[in-house]
GROMACS .gro file of C-alpha atoms in nm:
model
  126
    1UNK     CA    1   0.000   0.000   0.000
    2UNK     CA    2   0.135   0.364  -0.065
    3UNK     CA    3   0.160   0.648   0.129
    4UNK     CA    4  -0.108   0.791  -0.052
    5UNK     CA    5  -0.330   0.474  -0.055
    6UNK     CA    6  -0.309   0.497   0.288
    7UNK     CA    7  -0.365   0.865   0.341
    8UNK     CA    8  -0.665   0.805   0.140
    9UNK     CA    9  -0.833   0.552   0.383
   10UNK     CA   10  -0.751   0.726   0.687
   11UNK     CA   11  -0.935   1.016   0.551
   12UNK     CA   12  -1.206   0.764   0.446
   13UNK     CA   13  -1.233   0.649   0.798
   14UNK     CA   14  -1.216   0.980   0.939
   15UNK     CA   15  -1.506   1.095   0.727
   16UNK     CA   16  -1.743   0.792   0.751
   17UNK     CA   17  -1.715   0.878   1.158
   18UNK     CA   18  -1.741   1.253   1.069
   19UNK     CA   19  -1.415   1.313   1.268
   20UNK     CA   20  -1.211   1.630   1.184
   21UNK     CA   21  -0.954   1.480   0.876
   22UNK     CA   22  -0.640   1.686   1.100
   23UNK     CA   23  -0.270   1.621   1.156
   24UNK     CA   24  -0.393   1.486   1.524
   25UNK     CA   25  -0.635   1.222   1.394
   26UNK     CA   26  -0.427   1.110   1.092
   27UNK     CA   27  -0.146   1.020   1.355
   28UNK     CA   28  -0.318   0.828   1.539
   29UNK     CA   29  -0.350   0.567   1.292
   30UNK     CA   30   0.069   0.579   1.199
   31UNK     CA   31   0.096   0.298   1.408
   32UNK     CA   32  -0.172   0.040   1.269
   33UNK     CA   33  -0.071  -0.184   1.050
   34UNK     CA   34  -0.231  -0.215   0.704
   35UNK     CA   35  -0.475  -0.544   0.780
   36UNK     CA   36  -0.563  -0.327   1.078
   37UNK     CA   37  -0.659   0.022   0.871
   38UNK     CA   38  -0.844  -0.186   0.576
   39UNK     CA   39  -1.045  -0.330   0.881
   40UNK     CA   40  -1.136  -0.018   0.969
   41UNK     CA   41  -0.950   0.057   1.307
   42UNK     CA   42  -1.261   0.041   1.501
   43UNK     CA   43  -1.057   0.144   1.828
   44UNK     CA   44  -0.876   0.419   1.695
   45UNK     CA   45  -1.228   0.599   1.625
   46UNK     CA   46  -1.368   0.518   1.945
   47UNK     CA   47  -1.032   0.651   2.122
   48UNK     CA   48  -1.058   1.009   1.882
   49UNK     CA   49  -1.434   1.003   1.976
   50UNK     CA   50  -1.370   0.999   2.376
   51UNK     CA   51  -1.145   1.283   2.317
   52UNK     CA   52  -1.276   1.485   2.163
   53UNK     CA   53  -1.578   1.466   2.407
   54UNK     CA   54  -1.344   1.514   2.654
   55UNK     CA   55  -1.215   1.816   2.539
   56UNK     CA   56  -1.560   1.958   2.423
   57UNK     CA   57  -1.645   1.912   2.790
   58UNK     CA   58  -1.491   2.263   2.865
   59UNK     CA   59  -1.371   2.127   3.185
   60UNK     CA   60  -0.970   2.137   3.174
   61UNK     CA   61  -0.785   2.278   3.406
   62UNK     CA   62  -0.543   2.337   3.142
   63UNK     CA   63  -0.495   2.444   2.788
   64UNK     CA   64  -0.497   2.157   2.567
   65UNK     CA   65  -0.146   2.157   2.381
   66UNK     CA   66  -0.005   2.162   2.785
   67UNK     CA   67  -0.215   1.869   2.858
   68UNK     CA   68  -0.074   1.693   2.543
   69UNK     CA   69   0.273   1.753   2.641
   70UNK     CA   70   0.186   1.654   2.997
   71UNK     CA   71   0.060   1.346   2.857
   72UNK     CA   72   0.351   1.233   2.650
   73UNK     CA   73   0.565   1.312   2.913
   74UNK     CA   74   0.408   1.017   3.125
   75UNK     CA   75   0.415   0.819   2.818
   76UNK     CA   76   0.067   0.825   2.692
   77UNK     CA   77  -0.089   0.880   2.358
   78UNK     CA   78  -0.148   1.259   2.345
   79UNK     CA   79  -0.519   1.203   2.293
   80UNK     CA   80  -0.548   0.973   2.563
   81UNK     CA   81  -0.743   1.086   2.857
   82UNK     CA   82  -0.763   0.794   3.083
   83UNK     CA   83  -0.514   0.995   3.320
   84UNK     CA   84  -0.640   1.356   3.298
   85UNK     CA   85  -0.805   1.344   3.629
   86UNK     CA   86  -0.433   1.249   3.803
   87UNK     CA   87  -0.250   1.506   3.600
   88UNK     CA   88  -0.529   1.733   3.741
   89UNK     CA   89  -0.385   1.660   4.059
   90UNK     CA   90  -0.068   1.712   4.025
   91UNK     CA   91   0.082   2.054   4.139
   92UNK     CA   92   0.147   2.333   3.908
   93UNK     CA   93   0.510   2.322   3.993
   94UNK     CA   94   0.485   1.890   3.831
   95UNK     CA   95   0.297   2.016   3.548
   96UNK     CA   96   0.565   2.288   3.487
   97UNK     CA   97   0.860   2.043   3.523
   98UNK     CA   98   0.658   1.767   3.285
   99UNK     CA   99   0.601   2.009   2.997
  100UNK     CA  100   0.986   2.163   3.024
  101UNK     CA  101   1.100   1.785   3.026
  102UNK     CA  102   0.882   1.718   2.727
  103UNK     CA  103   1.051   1.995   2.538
  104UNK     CA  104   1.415   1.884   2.624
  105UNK     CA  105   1.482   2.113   2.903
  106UNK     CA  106   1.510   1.863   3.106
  107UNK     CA  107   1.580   1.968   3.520
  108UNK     CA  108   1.540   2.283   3.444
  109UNK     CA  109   1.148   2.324   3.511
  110UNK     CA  110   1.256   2.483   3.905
  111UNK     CA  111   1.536   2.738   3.756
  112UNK     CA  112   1.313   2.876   3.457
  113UNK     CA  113   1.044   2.906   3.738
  114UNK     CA  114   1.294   3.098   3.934
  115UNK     CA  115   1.416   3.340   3.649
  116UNK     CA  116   1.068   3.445   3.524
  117UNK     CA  117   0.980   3.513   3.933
  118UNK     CA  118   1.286   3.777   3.949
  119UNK     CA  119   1.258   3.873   3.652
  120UNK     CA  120   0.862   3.969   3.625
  121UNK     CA  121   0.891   4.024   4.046
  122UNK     CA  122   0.583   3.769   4.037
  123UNK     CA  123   0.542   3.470   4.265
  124UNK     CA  124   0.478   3.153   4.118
  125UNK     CA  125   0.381   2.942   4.452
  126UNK     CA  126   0.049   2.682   4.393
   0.00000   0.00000   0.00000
């Protein structure tokens, strides 16, 4: 199958479900493998479906591309929501340190914390 053939179901898929044909949805089928797409990928349209409710819910605590990153960072699908209520728990100063971590400043979540308190003479404290 070529990349195009497969591009083309996806979007098939996508459509018959009248899910949003997006960068976010197509990559969530990247890791089925062929038999799996041509038999529709029943799971990966129920998994789209719950999140998208979830995030039409209007109830995050935070914006969704932080969530994302939070979510990767504990090694979860970024559109996976099983763990949303935990990561709501977690304290801003976690949150902080998992997004900074996700984008490769790793252990330095506390310091850039630090240097935008003296800098903007704001306190960051949960």
């Amino acid at each position: 199958m070529t990349t195009q053939e497969r591009f083309n179901i996806v979007k098939q898929i996508l459509e018959e479900n009248d899910l949003p044909v997006c960068t976010l949805n197509i990559k969530q089928f990247d890791k089925v493998s062929e038999l799996q797409l041509i038999a529709g990928a029943k799971d990966i349209v129920k998994k789209i479906k719950r999140y998208e409710e979830h995030i039409d819910s209007n109830n995050m605590k935070y914006p969704e591309y932080i969530m994302r990153c939070v979510r990767k960072n504990l090694d979860l699908d970024e559109i996976d929501v099983s763990r949303d209520m935990e990561i709501y728990s977690m304290s801003r100063k976690e949150i902080f340190n998992a997004v900074c971590t996700w984008n490769g400043l790793i252990g330095y979540g506390n310091k850039i914390a630090d240097w935008v308190e003296d800098i903007y003479q704001i306190s960051l404290n949960d």
